[in-house]
Short mmCIF file of C-alpha atoms and ligand atoms in Angstrom, two decimals:
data_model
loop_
_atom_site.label_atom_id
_atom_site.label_comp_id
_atom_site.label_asym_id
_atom_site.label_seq_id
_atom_site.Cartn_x
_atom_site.Cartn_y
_atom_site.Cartn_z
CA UNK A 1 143.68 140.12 87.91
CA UNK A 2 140.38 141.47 89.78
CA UNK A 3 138.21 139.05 91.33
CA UNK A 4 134.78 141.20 91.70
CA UNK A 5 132.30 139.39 94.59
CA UNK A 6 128.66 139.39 94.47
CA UNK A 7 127.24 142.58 96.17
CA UNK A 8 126.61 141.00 100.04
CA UNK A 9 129.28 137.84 99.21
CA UNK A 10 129.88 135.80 102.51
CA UNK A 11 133.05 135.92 104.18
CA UNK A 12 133.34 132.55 104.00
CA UNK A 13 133.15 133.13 100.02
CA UNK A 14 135.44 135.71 100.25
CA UNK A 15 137.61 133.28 102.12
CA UNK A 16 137.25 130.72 99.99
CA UNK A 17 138.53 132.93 96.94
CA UNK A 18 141.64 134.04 99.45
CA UNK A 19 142.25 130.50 99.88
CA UNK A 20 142.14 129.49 96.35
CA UNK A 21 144.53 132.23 95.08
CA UNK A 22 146.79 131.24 97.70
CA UNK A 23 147.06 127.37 96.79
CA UNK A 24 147.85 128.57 92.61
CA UNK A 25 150.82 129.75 94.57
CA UNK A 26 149.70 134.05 94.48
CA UNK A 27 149.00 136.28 96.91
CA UNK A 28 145.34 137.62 97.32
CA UNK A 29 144.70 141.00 98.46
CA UNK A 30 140.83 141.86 99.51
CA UNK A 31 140.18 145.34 98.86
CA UNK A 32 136.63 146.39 100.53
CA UNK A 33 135.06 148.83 98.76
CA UNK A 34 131.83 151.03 99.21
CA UNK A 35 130.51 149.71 95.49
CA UNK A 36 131.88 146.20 95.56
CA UNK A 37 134.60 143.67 97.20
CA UNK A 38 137.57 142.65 95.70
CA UNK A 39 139.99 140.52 95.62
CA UNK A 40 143.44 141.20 93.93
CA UNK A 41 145.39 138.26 92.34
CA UNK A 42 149.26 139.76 92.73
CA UNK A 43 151.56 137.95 90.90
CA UNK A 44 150.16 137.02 88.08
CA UNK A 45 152.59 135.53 85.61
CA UNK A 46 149.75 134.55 82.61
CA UNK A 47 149.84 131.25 83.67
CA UNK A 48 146.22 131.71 86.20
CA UNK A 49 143.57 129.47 85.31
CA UNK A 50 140.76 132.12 85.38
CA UNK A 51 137.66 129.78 85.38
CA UNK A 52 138.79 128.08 88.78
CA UNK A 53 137.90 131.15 90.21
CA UNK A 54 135.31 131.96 88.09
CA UNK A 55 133.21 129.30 89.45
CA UNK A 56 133.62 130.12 92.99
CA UNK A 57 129.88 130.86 95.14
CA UNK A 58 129.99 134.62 95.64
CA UNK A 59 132.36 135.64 92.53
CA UNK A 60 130.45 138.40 90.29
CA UNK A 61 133.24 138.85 87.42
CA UNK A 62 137.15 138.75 87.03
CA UNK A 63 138.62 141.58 85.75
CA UNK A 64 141.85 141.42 84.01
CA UNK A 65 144.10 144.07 84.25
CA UNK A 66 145.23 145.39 81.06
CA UNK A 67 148.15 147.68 82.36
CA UNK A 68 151.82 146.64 82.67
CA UNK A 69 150.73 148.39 87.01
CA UNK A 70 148.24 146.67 88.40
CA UNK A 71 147.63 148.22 91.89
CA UNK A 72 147.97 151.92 91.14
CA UNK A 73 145.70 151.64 88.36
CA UNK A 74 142.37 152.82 88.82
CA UNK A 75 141.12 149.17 86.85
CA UNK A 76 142.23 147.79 90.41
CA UNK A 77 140.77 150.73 92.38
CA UNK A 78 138.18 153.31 91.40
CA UNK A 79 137.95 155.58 93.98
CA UNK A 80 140.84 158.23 94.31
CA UNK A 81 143.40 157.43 97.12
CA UNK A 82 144.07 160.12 100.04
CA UNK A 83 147.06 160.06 101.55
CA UNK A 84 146.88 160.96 104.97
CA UNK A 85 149.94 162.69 106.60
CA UNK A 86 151.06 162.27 110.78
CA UNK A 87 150.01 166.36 111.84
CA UNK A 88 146.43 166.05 109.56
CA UNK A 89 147.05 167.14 105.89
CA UNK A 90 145.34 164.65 103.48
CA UNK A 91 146.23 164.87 100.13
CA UNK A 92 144.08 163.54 97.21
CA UNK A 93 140.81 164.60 99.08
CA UNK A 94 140.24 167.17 96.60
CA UNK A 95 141.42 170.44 98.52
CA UNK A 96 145.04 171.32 96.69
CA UNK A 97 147.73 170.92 99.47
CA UNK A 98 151.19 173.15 99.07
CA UNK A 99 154.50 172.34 100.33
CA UNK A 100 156.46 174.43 100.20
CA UNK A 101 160.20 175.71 102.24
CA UNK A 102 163.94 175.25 100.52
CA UNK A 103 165.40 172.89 98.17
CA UNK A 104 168.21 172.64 101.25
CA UNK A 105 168.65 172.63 105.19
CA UNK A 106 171.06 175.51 105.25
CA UNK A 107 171.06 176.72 108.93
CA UNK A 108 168.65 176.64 112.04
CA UNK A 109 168.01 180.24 111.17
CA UNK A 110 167.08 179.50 107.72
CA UNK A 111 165.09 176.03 107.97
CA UNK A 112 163.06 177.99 111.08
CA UNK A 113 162.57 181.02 108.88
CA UNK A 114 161.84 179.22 106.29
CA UNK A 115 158.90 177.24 107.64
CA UNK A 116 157.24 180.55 109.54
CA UNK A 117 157.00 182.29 106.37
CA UNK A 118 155.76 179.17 104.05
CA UNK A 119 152.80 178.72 107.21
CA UNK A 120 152.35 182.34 107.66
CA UNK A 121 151.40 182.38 103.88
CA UNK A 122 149.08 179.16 103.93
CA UNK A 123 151.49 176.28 103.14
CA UNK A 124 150.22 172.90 104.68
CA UNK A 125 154.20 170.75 104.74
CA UNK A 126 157.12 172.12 104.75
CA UNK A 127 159.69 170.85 102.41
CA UNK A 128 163.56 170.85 103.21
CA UNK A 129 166.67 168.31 101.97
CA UNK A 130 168.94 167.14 104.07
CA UNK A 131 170.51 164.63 101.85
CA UNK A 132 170.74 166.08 98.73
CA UNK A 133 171.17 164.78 94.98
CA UNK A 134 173.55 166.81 93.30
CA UNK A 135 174.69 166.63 90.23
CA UNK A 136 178.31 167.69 90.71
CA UNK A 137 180.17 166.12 93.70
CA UNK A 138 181.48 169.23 94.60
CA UNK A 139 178.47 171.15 95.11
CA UNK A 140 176.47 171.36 98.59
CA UNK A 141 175.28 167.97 99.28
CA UNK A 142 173.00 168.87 102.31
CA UNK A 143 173.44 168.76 106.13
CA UNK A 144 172.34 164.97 106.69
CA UNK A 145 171.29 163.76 109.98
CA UNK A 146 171.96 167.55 111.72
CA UNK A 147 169.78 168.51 108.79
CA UNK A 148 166.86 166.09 110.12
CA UNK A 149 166.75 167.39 113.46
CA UNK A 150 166.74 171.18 112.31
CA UNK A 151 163.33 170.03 110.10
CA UNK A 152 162.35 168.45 113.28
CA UNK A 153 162.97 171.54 115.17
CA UNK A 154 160.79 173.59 112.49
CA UNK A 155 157.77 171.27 112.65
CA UNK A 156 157.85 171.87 116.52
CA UNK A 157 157.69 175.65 116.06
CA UNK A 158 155.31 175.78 113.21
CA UNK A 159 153.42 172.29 113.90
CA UNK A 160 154.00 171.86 109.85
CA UNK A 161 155.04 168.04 109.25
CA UNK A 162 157.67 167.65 107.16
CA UNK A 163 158.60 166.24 103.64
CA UNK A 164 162.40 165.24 102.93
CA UNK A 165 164.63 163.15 101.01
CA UNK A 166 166.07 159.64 101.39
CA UNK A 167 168.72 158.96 98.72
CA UNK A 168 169.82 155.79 99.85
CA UNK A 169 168.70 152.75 101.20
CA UNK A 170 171.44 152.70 104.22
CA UNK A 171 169.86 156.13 105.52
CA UNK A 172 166.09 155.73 104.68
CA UNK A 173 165.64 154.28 108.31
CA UNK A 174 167.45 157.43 109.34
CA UNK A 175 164.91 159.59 107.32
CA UNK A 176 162.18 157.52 108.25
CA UNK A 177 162.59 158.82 112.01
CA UNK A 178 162.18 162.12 111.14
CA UNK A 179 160.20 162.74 108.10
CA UNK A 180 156.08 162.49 107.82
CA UNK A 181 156.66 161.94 104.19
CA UNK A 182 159.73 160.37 102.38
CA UNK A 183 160.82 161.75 99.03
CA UNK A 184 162.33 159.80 96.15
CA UNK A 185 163.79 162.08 93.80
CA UNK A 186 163.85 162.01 90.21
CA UNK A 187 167.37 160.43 89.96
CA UNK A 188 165.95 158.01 92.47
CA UNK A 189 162.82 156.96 90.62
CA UNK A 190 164.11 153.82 89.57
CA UNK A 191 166.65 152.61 92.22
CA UNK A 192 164.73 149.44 92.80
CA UNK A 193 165.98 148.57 95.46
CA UNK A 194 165.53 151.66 97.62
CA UNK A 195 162.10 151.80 96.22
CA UNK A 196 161.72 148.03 97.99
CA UNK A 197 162.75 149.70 101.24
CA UNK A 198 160.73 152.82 101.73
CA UNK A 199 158.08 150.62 100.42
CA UNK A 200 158.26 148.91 103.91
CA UNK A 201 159.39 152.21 105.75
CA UNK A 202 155.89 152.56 107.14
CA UNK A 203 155.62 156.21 106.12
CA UNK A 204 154.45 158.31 103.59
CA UNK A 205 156.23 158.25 99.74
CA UNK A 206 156.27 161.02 97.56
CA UNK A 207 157.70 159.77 94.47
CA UNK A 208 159.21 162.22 91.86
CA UNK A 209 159.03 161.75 88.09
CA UNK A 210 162.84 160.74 86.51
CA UNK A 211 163.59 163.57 83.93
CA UNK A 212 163.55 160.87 81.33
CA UNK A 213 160.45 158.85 82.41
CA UNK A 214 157.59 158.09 80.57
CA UNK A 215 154.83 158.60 82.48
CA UNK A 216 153.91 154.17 82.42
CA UNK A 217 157.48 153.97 84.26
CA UNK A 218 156.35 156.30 87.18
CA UNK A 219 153.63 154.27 87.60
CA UNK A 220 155.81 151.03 87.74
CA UNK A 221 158.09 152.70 90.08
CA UNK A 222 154.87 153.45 92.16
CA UNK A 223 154.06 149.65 91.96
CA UNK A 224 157.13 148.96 93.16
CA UNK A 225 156.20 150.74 96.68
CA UNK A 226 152.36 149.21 96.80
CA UNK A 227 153.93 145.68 96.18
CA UNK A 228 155.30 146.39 99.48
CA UNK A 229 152.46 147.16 101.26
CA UNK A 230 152.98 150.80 101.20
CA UNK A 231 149.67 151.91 99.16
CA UNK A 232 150.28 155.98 100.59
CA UNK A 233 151.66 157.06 97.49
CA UNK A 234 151.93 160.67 96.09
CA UNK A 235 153.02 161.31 92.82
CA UNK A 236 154.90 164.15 91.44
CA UNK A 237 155.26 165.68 87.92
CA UNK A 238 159.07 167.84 88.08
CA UNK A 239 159.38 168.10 84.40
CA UNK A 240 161.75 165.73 81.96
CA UNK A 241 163.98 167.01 79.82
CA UNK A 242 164.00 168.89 76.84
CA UNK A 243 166.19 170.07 74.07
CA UNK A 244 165.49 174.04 74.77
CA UNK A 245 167.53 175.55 77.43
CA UNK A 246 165.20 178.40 78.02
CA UNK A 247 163.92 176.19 81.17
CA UNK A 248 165.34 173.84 83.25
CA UNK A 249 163.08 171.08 82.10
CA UNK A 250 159.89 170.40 80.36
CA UNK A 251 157.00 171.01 82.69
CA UNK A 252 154.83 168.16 81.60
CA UNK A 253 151.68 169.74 82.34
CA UNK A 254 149.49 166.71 80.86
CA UNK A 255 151.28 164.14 82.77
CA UNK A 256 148.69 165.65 85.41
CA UNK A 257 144.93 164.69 83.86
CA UNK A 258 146.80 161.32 82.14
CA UNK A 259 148.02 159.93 85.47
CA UNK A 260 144.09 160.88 87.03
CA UNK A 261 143.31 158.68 84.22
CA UNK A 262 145.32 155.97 84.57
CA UNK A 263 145.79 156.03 88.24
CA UNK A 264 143.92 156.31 91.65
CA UNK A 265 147.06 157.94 93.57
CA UNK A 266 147.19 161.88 93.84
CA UNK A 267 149.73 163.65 91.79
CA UNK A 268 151.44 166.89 92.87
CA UNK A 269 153.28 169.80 90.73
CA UNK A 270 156.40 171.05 91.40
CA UNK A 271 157.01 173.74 88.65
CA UNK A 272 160.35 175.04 90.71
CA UNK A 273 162.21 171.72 89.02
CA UNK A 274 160.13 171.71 86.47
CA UNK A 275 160.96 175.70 84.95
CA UNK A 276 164.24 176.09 87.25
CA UNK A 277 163.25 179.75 86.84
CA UNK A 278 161.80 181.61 89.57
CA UNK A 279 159.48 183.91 87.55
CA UNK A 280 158.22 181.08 85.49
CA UNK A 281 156.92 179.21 88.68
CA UNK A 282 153.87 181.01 89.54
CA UNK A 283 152.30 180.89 86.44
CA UNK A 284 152.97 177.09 86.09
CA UNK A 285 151.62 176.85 89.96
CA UNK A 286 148.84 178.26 88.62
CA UNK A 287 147.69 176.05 85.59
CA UNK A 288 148.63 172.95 87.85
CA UNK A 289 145.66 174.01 90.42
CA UNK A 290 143.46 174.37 87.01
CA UNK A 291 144.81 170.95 85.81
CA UNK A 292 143.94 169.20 88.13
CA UNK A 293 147.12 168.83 90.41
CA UNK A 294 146.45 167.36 94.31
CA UNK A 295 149.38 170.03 95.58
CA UNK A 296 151.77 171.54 94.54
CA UNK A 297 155.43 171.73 95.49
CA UNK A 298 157.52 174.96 95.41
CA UNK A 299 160.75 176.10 96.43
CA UNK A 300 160.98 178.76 98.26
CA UNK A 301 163.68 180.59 100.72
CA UNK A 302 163.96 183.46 102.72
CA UNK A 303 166.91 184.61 100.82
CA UNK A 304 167.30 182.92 97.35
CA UNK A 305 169.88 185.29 96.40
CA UNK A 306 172.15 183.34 98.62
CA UNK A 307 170.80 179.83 98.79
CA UNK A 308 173.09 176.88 98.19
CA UNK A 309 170.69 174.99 95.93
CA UNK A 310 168.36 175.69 93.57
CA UNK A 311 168.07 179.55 94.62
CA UNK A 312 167.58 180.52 90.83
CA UNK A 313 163.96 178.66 91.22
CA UNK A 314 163.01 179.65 94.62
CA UNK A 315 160.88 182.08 95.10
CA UNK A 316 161.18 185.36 97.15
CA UNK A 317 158.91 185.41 100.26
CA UNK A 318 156.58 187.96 98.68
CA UNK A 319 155.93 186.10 95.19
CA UNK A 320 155.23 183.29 97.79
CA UNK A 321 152.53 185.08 98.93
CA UNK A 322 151.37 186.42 96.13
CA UNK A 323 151.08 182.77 94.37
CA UNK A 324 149.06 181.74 97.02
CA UNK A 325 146.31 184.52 96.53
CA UNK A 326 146.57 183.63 92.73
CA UNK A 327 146.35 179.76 93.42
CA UNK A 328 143.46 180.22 95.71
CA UNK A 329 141.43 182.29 92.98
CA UNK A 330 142.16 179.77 90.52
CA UNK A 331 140.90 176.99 92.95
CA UNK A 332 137.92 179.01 93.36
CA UNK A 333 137.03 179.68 89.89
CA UNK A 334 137.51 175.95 89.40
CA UNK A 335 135.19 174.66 91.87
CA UNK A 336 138.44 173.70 94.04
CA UNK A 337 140.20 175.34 97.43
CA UNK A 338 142.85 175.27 98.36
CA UNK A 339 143.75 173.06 102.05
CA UNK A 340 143.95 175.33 105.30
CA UNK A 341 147.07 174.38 107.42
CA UNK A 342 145.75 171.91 110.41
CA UNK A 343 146.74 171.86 113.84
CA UNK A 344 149.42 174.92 113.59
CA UNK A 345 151.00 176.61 116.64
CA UNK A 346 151.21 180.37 116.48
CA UNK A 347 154.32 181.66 116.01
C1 LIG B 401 164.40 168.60 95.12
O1 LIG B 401 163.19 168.45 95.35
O2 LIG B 401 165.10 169.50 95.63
C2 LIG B 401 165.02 167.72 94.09
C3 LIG B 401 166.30 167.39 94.16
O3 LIG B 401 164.16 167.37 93.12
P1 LIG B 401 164.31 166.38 91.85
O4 LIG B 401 164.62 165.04 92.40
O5 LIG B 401 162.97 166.49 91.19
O6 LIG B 401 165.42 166.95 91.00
MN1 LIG B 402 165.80 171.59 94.58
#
């Protein structure tokens, strides 16, 4: 539930509704705004006697929020979110951000490599796992902490911040040290109670779409993290599954202009899960810029031919580069552009 204020409310008003909330045993959250302020009612359990705040001096309207989400949806806020990363990137601003780098930390040589070519070619984050989701036990499960500290070795050479997974809530502090944003995985997207931790983590989230979510469960997952107090938020469409093997997944294209609907918080694209085939990846990089998308997020490695994850869906350095010219003339020819790397050091 929304409580709208009169246009110029007193704080003592505003107060007043804060106070009010608070004794029907809620939480009230004031969201300023440049049209109007707010004042969220969290908690609500059907049981709130609207009127009694109704008839509070100052109070405009109450708005009742129809979806099952109530603080990602844009009923609670209007204007789109932009996250803002440590290093300068903002994303949800407009200008289509790309991270971009491995699916793995491999080696210092590779994760350095890696991020020079990714700049070099216009990427704004790097991307990298350190801890890594797989689905067989015995596959390459990532580097862990020495991982961390080669990403963190890669940002100083390239000044790109970095993006990286936390799979589990005893090493999210870990990842929290290093990373500028925290990924959540698709197998992740509903492990509650690591979703209840990187919501306090204090960093950024970029939270992956499950391969069997609907796209209402995302956005509950993403509740999850704003109920914390974390409210920077990036979404990302990776593709659910399908029944045809021809790609990895089901690149849900749509999820992309449905979530803008639905919800303030960007959404990214990362058509490198969501084909798990390297030549299908620009193309699908390319209708996510016309979509809509905020970023996008692609594999890519200096060598794919001998990656230990994912190297079927990365993409050589020189398709790299030649997705970013196409991305950028889609941009253009969409009225969009694509974001210039901030604050980089020369290689
Ligand atoms: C990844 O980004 O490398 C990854 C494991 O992605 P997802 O969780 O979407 O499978
Ligand atoms: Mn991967």
């Amino acid at each position: 539930m929304l409580i709208v204020m009169q246009h110029g409310a007193a704080p003592a008003e505003i107060q007043r509704v804060v106070e009010t909330i608070e004794a029907l045993g809620y939480q009230a959250r004031p969201i300023p705004g440049a049209q109007r302020t707010a004042i969220g009612l969290v908690g609500n359990d059907g049981r709130v006697d609207a009127t009694r705040l109704a008839a509070l001096g100052g109070v405009k309207e109450i708005i009742h929020v129809t979806q099952p989400y109530k603080q990602v949806s844009r009923e609670w806020k209007p204007e789109a979110t932009v996250v803002e990363v440590a290093g300068g990137p903002r994303i949800g601003g407009g200008e289509v951000v790309v991270i971009a780098g491995p699916c793995s930390v491999e080696t210092e040589r590779q994760i350095i490599e890696a991020a020079h070519l990714v700049r070099e070619h216009g990427a704004t984050l790097l991307r990298g796992g350190a801890f890594k989701p797989r689905t067989s036990p015995y596959a390459f499960q990532g580097l862990g902490e020495p991982g961390l500290r080669l990403l963190a070795r890669a940002r100083e050479e390239t000044g790109l911040p970095i993006v990286t997974e936390a799979l589990d809530s005893e090493t999210v502090g870990l990842v929290a040290e290093y990373a500028d944003v925290i990924q959540i995985g698709a197998r992740n997207m509903q492990n509650f109670p690591l979703l209840k931790k990187v919501g306090r983590c204090g960093k950024p989230v970029l939270l992956k779409r499950g391969m069997a979510a609907t796209i209402t469960e995302l956005l509950l997952s993403a509740e999850y993290l704003l109920a914390e107090g974390n409210h920077d938020v990036i979404l990302c469409e990776r593709g659910i599954r399908g029944f045809d093997p021809s790609t990895r997944n089901v690149f849900d294209l749509s999820a992309i202009p449905v979530v803008k609907e639905l919800s303030h918080l960007p959404i990214v694209a990362d058509p490198s899960h969501g084909t798990g085939r390297r030549s299908k990846v620009p193309p699908m990089a390319r209708a996510a810029v016309a979509a809509g998308a905020d970023g996008l997020l692609v594999e890519v490695h200096p060598q794919p031919d001998r990656a230990l994850s994912d190297g079927e869906q990365s993409l050589f350095p020189e398709q790299f580069a030649q997705m970013m010219r196409d991305i950028a003339a889609v941009a253009e020819a969409v009225g969009r552009k694509i974001a210039e790397p901030l604050g980089a050091v020369g290689r």
